[in-house]
Tab-separated table of N, CA and C in Angstrom:
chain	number	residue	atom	x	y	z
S	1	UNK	N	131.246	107.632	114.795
S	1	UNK	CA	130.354	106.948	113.876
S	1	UNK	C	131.146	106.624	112.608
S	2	UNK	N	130.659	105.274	111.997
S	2	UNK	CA	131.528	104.943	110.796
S	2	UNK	C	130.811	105.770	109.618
S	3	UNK	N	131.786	105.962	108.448
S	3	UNK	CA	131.410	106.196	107.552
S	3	UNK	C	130.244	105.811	106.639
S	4	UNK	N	130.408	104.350	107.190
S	4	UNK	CA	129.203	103.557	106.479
S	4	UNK	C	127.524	103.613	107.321
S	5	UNK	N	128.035	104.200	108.406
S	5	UNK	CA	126.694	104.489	109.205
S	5	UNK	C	126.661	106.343	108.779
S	6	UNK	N	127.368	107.180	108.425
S	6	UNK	CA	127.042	108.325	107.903
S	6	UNK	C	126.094	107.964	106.208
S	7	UNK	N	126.855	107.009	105.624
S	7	UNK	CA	126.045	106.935	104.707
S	7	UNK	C	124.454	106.195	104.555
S	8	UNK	N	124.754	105.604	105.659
S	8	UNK	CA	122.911	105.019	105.903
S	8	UNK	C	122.299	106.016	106.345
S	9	UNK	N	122.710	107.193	107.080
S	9	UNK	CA	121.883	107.844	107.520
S	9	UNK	C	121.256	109.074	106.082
S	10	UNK	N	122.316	109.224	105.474
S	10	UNK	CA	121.892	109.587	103.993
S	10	UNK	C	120.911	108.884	103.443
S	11	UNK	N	121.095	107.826	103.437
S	11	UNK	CA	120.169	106.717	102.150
S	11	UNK	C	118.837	106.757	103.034
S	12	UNK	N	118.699	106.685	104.510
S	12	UNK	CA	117.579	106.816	105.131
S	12	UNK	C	116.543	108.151	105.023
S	13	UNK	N	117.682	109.279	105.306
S	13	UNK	CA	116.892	110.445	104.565
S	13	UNK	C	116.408	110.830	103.182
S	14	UNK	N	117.033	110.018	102.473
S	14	UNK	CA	116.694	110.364	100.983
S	14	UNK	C	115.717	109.564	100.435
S	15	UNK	N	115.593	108.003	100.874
S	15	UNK	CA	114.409	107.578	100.938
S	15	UNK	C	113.108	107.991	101.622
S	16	UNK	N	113.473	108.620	103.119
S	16	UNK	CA	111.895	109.121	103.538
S	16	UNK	C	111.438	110.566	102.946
S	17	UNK	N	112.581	111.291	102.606
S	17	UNK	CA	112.193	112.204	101.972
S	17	UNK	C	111.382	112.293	100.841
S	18	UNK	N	112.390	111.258	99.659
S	18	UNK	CA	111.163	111.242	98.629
S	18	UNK	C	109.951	110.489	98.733
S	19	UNK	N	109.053	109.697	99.685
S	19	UNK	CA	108.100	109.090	100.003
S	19	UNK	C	107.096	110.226	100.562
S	20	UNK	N	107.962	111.632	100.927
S	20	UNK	CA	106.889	112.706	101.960
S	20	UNK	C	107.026	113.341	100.423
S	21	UNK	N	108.032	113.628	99.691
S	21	UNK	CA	107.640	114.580	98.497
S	21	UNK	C	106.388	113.897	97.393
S	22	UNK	N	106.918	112.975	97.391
S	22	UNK	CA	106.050	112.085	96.489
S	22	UNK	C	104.498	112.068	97.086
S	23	UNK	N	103.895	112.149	97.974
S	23	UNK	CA	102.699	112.189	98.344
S	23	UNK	C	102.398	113.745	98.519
S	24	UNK	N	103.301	114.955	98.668
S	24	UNK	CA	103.257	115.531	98.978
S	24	UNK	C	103.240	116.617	98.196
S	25	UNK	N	103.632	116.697	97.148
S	25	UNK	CA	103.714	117.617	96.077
S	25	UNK	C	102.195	117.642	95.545
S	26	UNK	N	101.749	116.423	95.597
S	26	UNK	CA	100.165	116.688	94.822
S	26	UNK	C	99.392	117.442	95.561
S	27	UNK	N	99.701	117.566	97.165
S	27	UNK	CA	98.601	117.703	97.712
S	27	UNK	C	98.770	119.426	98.289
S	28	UNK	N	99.660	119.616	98.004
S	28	UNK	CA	100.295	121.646	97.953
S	28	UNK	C	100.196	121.595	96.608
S	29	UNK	N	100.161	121.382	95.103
S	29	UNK	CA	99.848	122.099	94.628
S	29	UNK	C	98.582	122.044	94.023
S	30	UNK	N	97.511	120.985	94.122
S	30	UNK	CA	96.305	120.613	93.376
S	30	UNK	C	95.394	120.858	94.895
S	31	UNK	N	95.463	121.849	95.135
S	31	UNK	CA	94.579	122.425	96.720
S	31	UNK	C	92.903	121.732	96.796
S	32	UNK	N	92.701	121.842	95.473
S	32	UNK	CA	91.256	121.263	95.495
S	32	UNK	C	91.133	119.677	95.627
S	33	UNK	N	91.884	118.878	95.175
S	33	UNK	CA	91.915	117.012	95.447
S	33	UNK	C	92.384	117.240	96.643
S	34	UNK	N	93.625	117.792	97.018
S	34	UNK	CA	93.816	117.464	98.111
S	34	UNK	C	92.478	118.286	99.598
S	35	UNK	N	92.127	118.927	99.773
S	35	UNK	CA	90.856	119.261	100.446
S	35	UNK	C	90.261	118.169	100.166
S	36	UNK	N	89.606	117.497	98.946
S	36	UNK	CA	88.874	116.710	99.191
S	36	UNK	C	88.988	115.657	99.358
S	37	UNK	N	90.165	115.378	99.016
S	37	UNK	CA	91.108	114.103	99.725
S	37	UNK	C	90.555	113.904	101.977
S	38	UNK	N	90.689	114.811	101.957
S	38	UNK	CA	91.130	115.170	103.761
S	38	UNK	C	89.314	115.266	104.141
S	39	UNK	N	88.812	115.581	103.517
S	39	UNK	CA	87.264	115.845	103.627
S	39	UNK	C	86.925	114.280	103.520
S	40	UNK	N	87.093	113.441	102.577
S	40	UNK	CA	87.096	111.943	102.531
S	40	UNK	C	87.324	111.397	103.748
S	41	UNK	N	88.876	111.763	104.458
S	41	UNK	CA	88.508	111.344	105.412
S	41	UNK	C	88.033	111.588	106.786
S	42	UNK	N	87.530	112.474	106.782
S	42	UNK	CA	86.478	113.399	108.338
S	42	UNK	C	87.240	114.128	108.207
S	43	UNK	N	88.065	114.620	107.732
S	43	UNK	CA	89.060	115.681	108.494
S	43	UNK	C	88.743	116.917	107.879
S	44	UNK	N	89.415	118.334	108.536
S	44	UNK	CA	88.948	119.518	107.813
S	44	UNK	C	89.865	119.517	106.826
S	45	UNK	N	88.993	120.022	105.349
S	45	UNK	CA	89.559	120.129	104.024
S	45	UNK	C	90.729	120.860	104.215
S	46	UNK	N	91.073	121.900	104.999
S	46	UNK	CA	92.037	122.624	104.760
S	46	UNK	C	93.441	122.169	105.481
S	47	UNK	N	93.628	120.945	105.916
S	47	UNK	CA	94.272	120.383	106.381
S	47	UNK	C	95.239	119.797	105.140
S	48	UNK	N	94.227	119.457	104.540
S	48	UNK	CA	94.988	118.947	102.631
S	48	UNK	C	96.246	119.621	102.305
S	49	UNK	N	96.138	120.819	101.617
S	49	UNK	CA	96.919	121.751	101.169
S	49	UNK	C	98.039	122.341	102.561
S	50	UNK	N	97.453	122.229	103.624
S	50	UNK	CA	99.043	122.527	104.716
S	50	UNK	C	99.805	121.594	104.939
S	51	UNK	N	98.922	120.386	104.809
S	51	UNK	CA	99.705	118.802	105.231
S	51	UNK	C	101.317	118.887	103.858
S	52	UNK	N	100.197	119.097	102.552
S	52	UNK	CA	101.085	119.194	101.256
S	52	UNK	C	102.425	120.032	101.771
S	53	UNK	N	102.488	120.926	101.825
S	53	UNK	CA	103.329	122.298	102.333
S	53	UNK	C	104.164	121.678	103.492
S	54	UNK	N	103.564	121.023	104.672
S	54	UNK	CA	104.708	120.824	105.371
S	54	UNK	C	105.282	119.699	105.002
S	55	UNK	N	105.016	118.716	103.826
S	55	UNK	CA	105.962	117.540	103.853
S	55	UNK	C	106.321	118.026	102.740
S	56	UNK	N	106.476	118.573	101.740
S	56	UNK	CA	107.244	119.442	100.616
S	56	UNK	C	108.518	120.410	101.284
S	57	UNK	N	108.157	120.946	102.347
S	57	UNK	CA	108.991	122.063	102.891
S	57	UNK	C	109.936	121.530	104.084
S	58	UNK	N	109.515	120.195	104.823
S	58	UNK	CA	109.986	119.550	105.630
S	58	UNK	C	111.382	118.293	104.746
S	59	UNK	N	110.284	117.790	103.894
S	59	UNK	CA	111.131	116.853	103.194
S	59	UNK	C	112.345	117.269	102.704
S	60	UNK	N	112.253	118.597	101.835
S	60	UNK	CA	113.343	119.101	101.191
S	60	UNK	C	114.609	119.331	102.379
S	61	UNK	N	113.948	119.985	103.495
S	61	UNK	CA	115.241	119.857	104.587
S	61	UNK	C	115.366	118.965	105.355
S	62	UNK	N	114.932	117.840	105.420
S	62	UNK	CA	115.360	116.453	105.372
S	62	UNK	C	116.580	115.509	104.533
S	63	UNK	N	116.302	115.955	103.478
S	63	UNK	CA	117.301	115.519	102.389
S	63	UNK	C	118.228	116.318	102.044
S	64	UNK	N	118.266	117.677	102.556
S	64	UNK	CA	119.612	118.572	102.093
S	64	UNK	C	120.445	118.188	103.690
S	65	UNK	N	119.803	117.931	104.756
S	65	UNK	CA	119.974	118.192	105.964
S	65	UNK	C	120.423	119.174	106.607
S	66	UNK	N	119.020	120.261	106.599
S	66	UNK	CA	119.331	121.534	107.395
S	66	UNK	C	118.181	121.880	108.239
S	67	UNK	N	118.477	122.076	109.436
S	67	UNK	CA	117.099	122.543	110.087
S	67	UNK	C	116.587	120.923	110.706
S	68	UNK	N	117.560	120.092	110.868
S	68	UNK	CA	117.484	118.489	110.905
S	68	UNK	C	116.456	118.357	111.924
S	69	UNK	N	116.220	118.753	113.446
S	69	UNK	CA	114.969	118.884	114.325
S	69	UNK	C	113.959	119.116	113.777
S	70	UNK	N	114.062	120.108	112.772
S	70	UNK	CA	112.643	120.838	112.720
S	70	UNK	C	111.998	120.143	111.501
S	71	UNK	N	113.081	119.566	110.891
S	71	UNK	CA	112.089	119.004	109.913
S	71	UNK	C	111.918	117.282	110.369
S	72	UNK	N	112.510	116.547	111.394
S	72	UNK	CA	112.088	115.627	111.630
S	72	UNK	C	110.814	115.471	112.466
S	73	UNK	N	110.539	116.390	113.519
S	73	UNK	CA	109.184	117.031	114.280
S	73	UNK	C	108.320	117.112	113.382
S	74	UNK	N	108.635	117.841	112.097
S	74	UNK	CA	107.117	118.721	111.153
S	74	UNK	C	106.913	116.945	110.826
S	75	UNK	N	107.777	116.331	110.405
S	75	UNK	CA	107.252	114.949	109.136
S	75	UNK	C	107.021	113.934	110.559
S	76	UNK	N	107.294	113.725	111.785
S	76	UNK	CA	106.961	113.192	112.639
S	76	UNK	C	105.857	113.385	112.879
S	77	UNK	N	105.034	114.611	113.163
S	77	UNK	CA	103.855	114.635	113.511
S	77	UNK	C	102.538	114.530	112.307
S	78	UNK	N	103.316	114.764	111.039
S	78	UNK	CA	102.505	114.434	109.639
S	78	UNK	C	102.399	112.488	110.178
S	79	UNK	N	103.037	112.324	110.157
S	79	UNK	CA	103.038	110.621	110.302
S	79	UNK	C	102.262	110.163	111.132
S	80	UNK	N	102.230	110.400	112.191
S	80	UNK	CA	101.728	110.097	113.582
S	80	UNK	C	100.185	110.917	113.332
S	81	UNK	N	100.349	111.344	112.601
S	81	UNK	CA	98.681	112.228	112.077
S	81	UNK	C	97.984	111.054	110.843
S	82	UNK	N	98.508	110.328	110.261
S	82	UNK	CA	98.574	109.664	109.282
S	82	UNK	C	98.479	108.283	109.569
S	83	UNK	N	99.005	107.987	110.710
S	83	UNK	CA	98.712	106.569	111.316
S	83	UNK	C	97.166	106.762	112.103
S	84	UNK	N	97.211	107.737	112.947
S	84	UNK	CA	96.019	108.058	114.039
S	84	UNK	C	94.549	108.307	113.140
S	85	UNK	N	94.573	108.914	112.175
S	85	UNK	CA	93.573	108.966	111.739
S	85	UNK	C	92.995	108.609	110.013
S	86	UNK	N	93.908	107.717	109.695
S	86	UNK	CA	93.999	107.118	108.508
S	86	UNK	C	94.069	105.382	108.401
S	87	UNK	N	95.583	105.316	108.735
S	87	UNK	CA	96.467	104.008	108.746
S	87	UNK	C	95.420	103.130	109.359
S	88	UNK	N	95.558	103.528	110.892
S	88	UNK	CA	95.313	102.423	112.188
S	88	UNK	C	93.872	102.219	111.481
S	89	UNK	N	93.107	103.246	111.683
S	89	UNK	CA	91.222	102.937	111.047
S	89	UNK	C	91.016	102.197	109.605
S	90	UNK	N	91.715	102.176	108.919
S	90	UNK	CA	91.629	101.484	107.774
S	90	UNK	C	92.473	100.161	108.422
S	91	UNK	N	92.781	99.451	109.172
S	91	UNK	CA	93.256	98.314	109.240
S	91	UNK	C	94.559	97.598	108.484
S	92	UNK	N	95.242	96.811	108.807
S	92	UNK	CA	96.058	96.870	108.326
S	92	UNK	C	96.324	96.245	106.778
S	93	UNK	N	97.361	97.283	105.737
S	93	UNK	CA	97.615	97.394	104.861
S	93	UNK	C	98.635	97.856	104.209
S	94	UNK	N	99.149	97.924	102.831
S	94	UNK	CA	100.425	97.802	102.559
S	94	UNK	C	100.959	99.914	103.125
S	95	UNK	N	99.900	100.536	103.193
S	95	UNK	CA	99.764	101.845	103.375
S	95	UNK	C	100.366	102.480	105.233
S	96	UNK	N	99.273	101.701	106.230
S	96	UNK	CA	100.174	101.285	107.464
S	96	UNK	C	100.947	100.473	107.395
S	97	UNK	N	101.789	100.030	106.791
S	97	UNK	CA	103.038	99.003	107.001
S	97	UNK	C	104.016	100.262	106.592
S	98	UNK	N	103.603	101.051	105.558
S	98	UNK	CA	104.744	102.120	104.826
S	98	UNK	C	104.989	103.246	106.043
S	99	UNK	N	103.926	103.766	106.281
S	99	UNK	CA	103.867	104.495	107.547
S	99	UNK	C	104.707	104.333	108.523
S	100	UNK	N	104.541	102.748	109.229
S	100	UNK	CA	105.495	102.475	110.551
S	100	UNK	C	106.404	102.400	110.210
S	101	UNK	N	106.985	101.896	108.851
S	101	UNK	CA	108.370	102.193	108.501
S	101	UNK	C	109.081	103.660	108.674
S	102	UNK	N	108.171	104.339	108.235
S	102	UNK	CA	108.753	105.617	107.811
S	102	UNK	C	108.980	106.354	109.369
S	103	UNK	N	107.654	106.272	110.421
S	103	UNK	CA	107.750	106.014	111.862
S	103	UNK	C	109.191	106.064	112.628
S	104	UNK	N	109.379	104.684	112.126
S	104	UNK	CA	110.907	104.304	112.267
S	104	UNK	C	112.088	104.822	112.145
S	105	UNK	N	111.961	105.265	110.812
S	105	UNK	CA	112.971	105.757	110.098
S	105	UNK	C	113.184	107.088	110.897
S	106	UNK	N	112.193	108.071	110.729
S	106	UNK	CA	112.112	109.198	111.613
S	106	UNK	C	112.369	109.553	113.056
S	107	UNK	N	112.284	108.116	113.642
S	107	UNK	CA	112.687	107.795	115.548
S	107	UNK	C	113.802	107.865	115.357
S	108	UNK	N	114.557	107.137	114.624
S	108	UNK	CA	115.895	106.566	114.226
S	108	UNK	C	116.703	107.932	113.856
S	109	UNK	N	116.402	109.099	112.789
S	109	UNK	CA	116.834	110.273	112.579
S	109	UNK	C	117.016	111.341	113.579
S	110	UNK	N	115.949	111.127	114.356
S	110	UNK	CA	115.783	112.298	115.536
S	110	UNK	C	116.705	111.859	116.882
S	111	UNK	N	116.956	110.689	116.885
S	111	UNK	CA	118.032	110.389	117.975
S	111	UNK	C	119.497	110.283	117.155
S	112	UNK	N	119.252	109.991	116.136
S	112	UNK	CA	120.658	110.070	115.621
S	112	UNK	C	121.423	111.207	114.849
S	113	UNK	N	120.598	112.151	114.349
S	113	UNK	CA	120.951	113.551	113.771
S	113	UNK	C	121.309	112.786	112.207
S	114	UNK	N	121.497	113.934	111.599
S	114	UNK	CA	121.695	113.737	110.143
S	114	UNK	C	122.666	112.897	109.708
S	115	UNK	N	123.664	112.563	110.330
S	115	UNK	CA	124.608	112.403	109.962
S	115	UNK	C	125.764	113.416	109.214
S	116	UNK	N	126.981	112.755	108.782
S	116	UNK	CA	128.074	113.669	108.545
S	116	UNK	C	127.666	114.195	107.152
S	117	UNK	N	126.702	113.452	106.186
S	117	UNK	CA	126.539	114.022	105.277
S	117	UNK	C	125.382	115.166	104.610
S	118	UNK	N	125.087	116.738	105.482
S	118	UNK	CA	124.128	117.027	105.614
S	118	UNK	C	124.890	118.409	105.590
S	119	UNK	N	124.155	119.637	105.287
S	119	UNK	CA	124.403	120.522	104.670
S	119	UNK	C	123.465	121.765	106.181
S	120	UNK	N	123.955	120.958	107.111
S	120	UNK	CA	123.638	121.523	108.287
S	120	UNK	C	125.010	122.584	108.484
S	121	UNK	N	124.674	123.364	109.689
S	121	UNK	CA	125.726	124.518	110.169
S	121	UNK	C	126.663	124.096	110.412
S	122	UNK	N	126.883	122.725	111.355
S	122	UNK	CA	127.436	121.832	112.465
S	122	UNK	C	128.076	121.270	111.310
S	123	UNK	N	127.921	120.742	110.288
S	123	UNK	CA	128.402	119.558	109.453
S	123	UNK	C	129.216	120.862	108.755
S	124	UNK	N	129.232	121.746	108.623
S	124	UNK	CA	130.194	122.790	107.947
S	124	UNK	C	131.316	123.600	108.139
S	125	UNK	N	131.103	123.085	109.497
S	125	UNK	CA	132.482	124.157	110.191
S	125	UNK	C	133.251	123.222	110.073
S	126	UNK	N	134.577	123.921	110.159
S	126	UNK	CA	136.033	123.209	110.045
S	126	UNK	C	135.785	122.043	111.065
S	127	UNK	N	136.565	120.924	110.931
S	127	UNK	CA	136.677	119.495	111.994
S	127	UNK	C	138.061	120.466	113.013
C-alpha cells in the first residue's frame, strides 16, 4: 500500500471519528436529552446514553487506531442502527446522506484495516 493510501486511511478515520464524537459526547454525558432524544424516536430511552458511550469509546479507538475490528463493528452497528430506524423513516435528507457516507467509510475501514498510521500492536512491532 502507498503511503498516500496510508494517509487516506488516516484522514478517513479522523473524519468519521470526529462525526461519532461530535454526536456522541452529548449523548453519554447529558443522559437525560439524550433518553429523551431516543424516546422521540420509539426507541427505549436507555439506548441514548449507551449509544453516547459506544461512539465516544469506539470513536476514540478509531482515531488512535487500536482495537481497529472492534471499534469498526461497535460504530458499524451504531450506523446501521441509525439508518434502520431513524435515517431511512425520515426520508431522505442531508442526515441520511451523512450516514451512508459514514456507512461507507466504515465498509471501506473494515476491509482495509487502519492503515500504517495507527497505534495498533501490528503497526508497532519492528518492520
Amino acid at each position: 500500500m502507498s503511503p498516500g493510501s496510508h494517509a487516506a486511511l488516516l484522514l478517513t478515520r479522523a473524519v468519521i471519528a470526529s462525526v461519532f464524537l461530535w454526536h456522541g459526547v452529548p449523548k453519554a454525558f447529558n443522559i437525560a436529552a439524550a433518553m429523551n432524544k431516543f424516546t422521540g424516536f420509539g426507541l427505549p430511552p436507555v439506548l441514548g446514553p449507551i449509544t453516547g458511550w459506544v461512539e465516544v469509546i469506539a470513536a476514540s479507538m478509531l482515531l488512535l487506531g487500536l482495537f481497529h475490528s472492534t471499534a469498526v463493528l461497535s460504530l458499524l452497528a451504531v450506523i446501521i442502527g441509525a439508518l434502520v430506524t431513524v435515517q431511512i423513516p425520515g426520508g431522505v435528507s442531508a442526515g441520511l446522506e451523512r450516514d451512508l457516507l459514514i456507512l461507507t467509510g466504515l465498509t471501506l475501514l473494515a476491509f482495509t484495516g487502519p492503515g500504517r498510521f495507527a497505534l495498533s500492536a501490528k503497526n508497532l512491532q519492528a518492520p
